[in-house]
CSV table of C-alpha atoms and ligand atoms in Angstrom, one decimal:
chain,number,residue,atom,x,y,z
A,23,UNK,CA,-41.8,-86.2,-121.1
A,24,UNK,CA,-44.5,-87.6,-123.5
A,25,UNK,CA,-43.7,-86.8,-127.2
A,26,UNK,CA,-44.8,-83.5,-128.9
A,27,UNK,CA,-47.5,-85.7,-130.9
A,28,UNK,CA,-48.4,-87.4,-128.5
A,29,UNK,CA,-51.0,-86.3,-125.1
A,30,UNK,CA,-49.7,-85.3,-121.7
A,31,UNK,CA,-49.1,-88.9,-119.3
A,32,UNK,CA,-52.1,-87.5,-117.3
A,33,UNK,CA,-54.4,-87.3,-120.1
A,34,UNK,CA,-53.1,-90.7,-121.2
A,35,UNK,CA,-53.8,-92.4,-117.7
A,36,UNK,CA,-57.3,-91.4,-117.7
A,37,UNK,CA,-57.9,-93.2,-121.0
A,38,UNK,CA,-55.7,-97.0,-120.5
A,39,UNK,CA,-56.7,-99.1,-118.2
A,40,UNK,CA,-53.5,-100.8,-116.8
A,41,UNK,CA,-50.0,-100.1,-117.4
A,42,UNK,CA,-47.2,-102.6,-117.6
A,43,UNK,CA,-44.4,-101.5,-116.5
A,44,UNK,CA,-46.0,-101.3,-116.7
A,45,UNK,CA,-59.1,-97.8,-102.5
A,46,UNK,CA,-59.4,-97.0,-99.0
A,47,UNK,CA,-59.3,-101.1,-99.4
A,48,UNK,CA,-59.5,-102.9,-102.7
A,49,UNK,CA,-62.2,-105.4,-103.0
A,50,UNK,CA,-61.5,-106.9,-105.5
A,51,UNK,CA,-64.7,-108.8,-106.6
A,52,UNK,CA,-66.0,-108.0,-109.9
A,53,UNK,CA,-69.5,-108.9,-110.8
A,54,UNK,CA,-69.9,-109.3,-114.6
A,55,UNK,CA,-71.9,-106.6,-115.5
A,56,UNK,CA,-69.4,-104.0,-113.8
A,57,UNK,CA,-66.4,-105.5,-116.2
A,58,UNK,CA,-64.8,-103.9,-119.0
A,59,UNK,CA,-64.3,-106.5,-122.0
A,60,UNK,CA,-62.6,-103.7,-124.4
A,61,UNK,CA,-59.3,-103.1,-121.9
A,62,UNK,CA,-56.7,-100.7,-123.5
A,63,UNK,CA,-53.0,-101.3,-121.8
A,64,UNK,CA,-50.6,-98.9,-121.9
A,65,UNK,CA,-46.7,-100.2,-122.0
A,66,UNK,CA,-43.8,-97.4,-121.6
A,67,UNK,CA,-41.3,-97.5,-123.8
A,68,UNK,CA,-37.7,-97.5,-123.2
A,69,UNK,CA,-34.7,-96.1,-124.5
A,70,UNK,CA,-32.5,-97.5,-127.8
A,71,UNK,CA,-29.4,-98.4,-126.6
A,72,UNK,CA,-28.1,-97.2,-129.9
A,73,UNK,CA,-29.5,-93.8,-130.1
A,74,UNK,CA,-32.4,-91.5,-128.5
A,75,UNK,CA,-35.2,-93.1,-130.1
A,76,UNK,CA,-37.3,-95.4,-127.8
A,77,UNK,CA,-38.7,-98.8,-128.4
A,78,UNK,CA,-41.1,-101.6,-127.1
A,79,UNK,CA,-40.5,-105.1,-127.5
A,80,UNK,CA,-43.1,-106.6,-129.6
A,81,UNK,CA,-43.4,-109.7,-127.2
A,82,UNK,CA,-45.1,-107.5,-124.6
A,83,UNK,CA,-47.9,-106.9,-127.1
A,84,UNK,CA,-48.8,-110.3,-128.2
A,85,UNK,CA,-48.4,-111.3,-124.5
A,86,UNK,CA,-51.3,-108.8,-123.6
A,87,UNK,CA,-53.1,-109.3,-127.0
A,88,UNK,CA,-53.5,-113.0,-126.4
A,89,UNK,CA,-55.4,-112.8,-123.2
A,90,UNK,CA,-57.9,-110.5,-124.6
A,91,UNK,CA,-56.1,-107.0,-124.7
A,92,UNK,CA,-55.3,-103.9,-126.8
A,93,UNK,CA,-51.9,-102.1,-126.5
A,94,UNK,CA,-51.6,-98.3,-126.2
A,95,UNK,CA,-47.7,-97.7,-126.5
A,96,UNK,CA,-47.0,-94.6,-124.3
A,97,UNK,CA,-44.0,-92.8,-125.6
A,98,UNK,CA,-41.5,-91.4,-123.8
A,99,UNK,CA,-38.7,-89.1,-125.1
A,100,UNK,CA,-35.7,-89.9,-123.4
A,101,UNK,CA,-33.0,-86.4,-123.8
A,102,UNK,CA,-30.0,-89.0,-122.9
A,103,UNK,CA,-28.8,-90.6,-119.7
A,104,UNK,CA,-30.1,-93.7,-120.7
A,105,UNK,CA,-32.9,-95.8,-118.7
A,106,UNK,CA,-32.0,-95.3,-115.3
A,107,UNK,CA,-34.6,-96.6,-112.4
A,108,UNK,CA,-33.6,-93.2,-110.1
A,109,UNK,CA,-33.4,-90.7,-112.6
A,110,UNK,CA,-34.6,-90.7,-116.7
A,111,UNK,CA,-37.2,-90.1,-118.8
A,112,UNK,CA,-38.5,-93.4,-118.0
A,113,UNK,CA,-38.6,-93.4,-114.5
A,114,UNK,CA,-40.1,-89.6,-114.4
A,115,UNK,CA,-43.1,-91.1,-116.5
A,116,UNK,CA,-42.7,-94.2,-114.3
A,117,UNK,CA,-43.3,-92.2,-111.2
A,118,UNK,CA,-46.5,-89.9,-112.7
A,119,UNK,CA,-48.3,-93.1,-113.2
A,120,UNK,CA,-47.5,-94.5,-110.3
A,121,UNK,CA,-49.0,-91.7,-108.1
A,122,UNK,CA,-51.9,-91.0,-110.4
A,123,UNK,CA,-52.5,-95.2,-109.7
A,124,UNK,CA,-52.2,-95.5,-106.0
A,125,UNK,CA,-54.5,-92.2,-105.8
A,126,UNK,CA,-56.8,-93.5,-108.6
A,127,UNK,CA,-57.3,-96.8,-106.3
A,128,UNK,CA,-58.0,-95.0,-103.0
A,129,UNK,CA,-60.6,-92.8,-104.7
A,130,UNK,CA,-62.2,-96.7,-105.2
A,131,UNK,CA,-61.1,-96.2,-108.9
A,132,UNK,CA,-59.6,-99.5,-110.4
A,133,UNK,CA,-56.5,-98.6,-112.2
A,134,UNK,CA,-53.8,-102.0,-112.4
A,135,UNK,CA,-49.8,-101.3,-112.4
A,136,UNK,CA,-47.5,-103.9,-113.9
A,137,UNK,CA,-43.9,-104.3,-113.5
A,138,UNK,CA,-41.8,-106.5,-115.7
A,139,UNK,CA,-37.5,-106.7,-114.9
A,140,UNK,CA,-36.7,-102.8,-115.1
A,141,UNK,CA,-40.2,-102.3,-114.4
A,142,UNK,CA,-39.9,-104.7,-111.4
A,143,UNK,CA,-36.9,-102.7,-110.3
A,144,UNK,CA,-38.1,-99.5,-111.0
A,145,UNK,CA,-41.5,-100.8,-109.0
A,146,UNK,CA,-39.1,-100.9,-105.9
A,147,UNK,CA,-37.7,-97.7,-106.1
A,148,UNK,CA,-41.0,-96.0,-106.7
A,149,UNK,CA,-42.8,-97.6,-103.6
A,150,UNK,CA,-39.3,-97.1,-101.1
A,151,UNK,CA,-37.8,-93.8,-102.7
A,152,UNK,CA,-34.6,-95.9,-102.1
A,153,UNK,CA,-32.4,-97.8,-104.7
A,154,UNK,CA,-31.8,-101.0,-103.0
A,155,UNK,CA,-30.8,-103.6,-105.8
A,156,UNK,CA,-27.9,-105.7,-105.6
A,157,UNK,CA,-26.0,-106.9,-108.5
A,158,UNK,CA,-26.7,-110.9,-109.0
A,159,UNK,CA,-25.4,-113.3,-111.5
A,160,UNK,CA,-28.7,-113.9,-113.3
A,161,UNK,CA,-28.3,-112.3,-116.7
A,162,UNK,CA,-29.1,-115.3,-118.7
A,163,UNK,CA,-31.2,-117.8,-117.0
A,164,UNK,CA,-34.5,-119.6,-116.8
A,165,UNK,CA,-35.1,-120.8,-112.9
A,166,UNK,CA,-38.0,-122.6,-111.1
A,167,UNK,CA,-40.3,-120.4,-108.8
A,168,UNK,CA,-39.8,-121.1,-104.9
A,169,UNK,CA,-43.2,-119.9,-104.0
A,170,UNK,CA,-43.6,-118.8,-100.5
A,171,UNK,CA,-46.4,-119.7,-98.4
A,172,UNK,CA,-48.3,-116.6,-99.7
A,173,UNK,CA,-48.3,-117.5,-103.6
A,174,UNK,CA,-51.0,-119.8,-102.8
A,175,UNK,CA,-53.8,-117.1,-101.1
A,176,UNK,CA,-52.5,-114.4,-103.8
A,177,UNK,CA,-54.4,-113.2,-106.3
A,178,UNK,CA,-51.7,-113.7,-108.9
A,179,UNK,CA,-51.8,-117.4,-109.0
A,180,UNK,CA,-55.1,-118.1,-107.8
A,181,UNK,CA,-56.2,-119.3,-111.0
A,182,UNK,CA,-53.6,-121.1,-111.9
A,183,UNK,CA,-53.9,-124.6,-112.8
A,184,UNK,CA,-52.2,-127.0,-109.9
A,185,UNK,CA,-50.6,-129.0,-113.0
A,186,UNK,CA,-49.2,-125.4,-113.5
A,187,UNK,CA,-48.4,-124.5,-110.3
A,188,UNK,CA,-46.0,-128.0,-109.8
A,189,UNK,CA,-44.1,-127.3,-112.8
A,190,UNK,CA,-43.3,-123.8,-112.0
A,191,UNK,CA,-41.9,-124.8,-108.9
A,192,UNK,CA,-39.6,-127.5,-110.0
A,193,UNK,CA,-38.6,-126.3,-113.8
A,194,UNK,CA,-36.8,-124.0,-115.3
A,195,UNK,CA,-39.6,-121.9,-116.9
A,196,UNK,CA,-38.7,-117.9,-115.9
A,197,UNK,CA,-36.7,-116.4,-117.8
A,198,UNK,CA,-34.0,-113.7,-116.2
A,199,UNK,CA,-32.3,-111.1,-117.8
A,200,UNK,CA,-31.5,-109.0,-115.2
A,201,UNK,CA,-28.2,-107.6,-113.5
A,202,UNK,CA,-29.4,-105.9,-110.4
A,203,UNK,CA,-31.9,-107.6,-108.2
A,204,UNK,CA,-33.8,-107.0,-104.5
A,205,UNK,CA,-32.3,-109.0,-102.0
A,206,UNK,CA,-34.8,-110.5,-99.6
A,207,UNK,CA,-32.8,-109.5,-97.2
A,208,UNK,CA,-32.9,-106.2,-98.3
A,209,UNK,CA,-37.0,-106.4,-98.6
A,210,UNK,CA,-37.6,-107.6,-95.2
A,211,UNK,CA,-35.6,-105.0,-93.6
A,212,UNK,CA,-37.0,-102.0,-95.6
A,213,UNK,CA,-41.0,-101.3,-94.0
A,214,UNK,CA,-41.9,-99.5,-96.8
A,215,UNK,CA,-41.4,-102.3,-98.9
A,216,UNK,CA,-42.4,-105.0,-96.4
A,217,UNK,CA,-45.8,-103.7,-95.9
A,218,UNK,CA,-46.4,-102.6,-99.4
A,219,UNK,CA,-45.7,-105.9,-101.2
A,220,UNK,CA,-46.4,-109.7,-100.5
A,221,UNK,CA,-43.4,-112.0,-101.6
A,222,UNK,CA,-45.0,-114.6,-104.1
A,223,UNK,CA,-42.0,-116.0,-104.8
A,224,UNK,CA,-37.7,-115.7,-104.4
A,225,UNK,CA,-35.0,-116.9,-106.6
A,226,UNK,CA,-31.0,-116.7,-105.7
A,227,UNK,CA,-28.4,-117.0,-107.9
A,228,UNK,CA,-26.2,-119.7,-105.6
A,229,UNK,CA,-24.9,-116.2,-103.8
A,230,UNK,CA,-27.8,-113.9,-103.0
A,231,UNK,CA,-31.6,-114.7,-102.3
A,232,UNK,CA,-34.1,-112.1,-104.5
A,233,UNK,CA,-37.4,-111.2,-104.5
A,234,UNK,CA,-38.8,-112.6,-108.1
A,235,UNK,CA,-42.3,-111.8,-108.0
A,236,UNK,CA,-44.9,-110.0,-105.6
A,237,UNK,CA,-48.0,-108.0,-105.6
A,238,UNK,CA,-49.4,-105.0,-103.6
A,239,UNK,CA,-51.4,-106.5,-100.4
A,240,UNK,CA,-53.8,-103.6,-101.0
A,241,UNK,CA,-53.4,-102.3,-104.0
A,242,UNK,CA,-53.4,-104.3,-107.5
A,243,UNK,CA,-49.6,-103.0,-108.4
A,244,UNK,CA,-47.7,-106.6,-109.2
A,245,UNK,CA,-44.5,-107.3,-110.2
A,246,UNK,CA,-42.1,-110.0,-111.7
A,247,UNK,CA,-38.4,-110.1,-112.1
A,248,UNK,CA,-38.5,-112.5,-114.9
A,249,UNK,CA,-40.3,-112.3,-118.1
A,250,UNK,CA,-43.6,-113.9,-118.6
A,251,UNK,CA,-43.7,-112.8,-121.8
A,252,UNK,CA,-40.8,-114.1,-123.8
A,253,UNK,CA,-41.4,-118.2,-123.5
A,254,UNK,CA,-44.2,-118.0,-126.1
A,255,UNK,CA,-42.5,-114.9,-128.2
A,256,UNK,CA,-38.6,-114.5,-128.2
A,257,UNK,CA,-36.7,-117.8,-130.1
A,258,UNK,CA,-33.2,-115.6,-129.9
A,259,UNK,CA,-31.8,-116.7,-126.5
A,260,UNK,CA,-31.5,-120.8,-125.9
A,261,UNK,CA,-31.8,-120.6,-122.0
A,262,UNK,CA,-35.7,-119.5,-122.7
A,263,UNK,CA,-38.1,-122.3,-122.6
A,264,UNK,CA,-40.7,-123.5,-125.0
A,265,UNK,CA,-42.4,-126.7,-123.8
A,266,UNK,CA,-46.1,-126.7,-123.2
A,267,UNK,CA,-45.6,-125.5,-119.1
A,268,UNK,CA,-43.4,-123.1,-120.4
A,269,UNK,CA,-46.1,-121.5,-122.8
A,270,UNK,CA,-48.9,-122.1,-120.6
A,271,UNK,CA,-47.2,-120.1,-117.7
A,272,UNK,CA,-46.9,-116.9,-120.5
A,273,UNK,CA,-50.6,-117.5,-121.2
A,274,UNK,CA,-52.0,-117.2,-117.5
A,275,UNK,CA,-50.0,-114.4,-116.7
A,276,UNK,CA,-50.9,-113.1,-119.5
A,277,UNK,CA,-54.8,-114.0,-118.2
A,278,UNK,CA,-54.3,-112.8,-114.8
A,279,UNK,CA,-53.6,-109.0,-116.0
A,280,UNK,CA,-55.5,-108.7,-118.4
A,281,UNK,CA,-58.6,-110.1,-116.0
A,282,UNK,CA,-57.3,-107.3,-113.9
A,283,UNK,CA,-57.7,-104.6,-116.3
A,284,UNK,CA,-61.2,-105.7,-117.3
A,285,UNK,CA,-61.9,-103.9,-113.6
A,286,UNK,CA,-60.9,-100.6,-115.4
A,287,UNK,CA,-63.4,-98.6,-116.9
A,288,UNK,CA,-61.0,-95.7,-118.0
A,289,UNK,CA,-61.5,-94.7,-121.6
A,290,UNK,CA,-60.6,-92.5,-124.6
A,291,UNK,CA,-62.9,-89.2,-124.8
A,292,UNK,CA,-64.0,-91.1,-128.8
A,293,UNK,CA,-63.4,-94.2,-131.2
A,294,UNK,CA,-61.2,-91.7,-133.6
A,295,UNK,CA,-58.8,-90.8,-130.2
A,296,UNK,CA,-58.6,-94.5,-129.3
A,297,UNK,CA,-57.8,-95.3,-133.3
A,298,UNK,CA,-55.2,-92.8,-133.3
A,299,UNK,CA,-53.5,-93.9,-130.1
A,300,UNK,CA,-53.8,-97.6,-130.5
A,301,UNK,CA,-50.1,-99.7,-131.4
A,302,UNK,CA,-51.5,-100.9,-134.5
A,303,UNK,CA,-50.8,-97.3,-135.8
A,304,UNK,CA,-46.9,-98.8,-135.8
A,305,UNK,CA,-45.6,-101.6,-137.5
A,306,UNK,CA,-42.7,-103.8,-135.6
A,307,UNK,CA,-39.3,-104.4,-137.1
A,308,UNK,CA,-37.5,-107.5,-137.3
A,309,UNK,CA,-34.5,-107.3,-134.9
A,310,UNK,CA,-34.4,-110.9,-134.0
A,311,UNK,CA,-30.3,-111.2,-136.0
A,312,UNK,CA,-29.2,-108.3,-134.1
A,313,UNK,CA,-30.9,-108.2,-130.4
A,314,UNK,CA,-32.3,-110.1,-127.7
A,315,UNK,CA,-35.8,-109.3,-129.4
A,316,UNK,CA,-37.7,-111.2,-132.0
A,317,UNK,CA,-39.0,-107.9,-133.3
A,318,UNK,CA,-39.3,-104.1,-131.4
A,319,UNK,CA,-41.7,-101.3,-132.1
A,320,UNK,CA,-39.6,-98.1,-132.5
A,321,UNK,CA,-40.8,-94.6,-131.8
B,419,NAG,C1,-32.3,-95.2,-134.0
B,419,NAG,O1,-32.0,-96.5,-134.5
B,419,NAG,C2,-33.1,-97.2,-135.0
B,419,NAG,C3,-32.6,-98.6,-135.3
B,419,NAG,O2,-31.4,-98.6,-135.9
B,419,NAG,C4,-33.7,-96.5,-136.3
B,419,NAG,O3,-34.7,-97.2,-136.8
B,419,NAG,C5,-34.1,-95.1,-135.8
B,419,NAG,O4,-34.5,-94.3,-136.9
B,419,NAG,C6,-32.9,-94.3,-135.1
B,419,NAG,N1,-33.4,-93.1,-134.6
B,419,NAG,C7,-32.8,-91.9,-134.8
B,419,NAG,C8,-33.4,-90.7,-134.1
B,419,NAG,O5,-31.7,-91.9,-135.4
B,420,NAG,C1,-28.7,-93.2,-112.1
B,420,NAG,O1,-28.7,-91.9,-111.9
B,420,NAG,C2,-28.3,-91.5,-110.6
B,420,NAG,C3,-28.4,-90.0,-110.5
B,420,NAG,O2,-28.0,-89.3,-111.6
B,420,NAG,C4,-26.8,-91.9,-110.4
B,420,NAG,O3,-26.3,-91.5,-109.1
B,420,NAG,C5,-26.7,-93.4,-110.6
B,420,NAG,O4,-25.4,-93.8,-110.6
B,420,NAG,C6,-27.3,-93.8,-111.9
B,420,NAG,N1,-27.4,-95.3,-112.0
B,420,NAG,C7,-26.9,-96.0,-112.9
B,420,NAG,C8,-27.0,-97.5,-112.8
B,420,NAG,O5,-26.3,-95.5,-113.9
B,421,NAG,C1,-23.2,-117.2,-113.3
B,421,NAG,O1,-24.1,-118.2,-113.5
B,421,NAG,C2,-23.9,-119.1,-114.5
B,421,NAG,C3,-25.1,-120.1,-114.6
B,421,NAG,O2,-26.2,-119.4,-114.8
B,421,NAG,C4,-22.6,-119.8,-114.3
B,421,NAG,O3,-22.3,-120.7,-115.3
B,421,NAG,C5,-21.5,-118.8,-114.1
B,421,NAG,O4,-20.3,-119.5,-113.7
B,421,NAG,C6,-21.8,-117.8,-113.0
B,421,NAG,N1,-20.8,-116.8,-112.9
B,421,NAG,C7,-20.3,-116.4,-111.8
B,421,NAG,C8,-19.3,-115.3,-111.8
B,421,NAG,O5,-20.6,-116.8,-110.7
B,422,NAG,C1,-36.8,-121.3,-100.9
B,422,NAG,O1,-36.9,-120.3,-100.0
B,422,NAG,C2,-36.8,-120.6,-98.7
B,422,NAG,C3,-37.1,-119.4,-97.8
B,422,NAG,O2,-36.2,-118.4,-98.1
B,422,NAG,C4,-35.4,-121.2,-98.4
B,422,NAG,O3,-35.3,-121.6,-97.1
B,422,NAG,C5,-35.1,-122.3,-99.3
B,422,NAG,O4,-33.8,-122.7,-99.2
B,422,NAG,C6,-35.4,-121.9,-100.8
B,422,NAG,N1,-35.3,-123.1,-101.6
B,422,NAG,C7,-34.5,-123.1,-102.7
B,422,NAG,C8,-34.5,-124.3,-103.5
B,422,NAG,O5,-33.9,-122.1,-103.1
């Protein structure tokens, strides 16, 4: 799965912190001398649609590197069929992390999961074994939050301003790019998934009601359908917003997972592995003419 250059997925989970996607009970206090202010994050990459090499948006990088975060890209070779949430290179490496995660936390071993869109989806299929989306018209829109009741105890939002909060809820400031989405329907009536993951927020698309964000009740695996990422650092699309809400919600999510990581003490073995590993070994390309993406990283 991993590259021939690069180290096995189980040797790289023991060295990055949190993965974007990327604990008998979580407490989740962290006392400052018990935090980790060098996090590594490691972000899967994903398959060219043109050909078989793989990619990672650059945006994901400067959204973890401006809250305080280093980027490990984890490179996955993808022998065709595509990214597929059930079955592809990036759902097998998907999956190792996963389980090598919700064991690491049990053990009382801090290890963060992030899911972004695909990574959202693929979130869903990991934790129900099911594929359960449901095709929604929501390709190319930016949509208010409606927070349920439980965004406001979560541990997602809890340090966000209220200022913030207000405008999320009533502007346009999450970007979707999505096809396939979890209905709530769907959500409440699957247990798995239901006692897994408290709702944080839904969205519908005039037809169906989805699930837009949520986080594990008792582990720290979150996810978002939208992209926090791209207000601040994709221009190419006009539905994605730029005003100073619209920046400010990219920054604290960016704050909130990267505060998360800081809980991780996983490391590289020495400074020269870590060098080698580390995204700046890769320069980004431009691609902001031809895609959806200001610039990618291609492996
Ligand atoms: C795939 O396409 C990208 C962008 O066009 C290019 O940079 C890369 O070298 C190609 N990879 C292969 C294996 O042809
Ligand atoms: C993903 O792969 C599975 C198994 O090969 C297949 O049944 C399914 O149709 C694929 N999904 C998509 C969206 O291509
Ligand atoms: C999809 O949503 C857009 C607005 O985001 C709307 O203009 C379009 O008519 C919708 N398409 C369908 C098939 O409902
Ligand atoms: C927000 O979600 C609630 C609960 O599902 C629903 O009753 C309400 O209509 C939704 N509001 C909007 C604006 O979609």
């Amino acid at each position: 799965m991993a590259t021939s250059g690069s180290p096995s997925l189980r040797v790289v989970m023991e060295k990055v912190l949190f993965l974007l996607l990327i604990c008998s009970k979580l407490h989740f206090v962290c006392r400052a001398a018990d935090r980790n202010d060098r996090p590594i994050i490691g972000v899967l990459s994903q398959k060219l649609a043109s050909n078989t090499s793989s990619y990672i948006a650059a945006s994901y990088v400067k959204f973890l590197e401006s809250a305080g975060a280093r980027v490990v890209p984890v490179l996955i070779l993808f022998p065709g069929g595509g990214v597929n949430i059930t079955s592809s290179g990036y759902e097998r490496a998907a999956e190792i992390f996963y389980q090598l995660a919700l064991e690491a936390n049990k053990n009382g071993d801090f290890f963060p999961v992030w899911g972004t869109c695909l990574g959202f989806e693929e979130l869903t299929f990991l934790t129900s074994r099911k594929m359960q989306l449901s095709h929604t018209n929501t390709s190319a829109a930016a949509l208010p939050l409606n927070f349920t009741e439980d965004a406001k105890r979560s541990r997602m939002f809890s340090g966000f301003p209220s200022e913030l909060m207000a405008a999320l809820a009533s502007e346009p400031l999450t970007v979707n790019a999505h096809q396939f989405s979890l209905a709530t329907t769907t959500f409440y009536s699957d247990g798995s998934l239901k006692n897994f993951y408290r709702v944080l927020s839904t969205n519908t698309d005039g037809n169906t009601e989805f699930v837009s964000t949520f986080e594990a009740y008792d582990y720290p695996v979150y996810g978002t359908q939208w992209h926090p990422e791209k207000n601040a650092f994709e221009w190419t699309r006009p539905f994605i917003p730029h005003s100073p809400s619209a920046i400010k919600t990219t920054f604290y999510m960016a704050e909130f997972f990267v505060s998360e990581a800081r809980k991780s003490f996983h490391r590289f073995k020495s400074q020269e592995e870590e060098d080698k590993a580390l995204i700046y070994n890769y320069n980004p390309v431009y691609t902001g003419a031809t895609s959806a993406f200001e610039q990618i990283y291609i492996f």
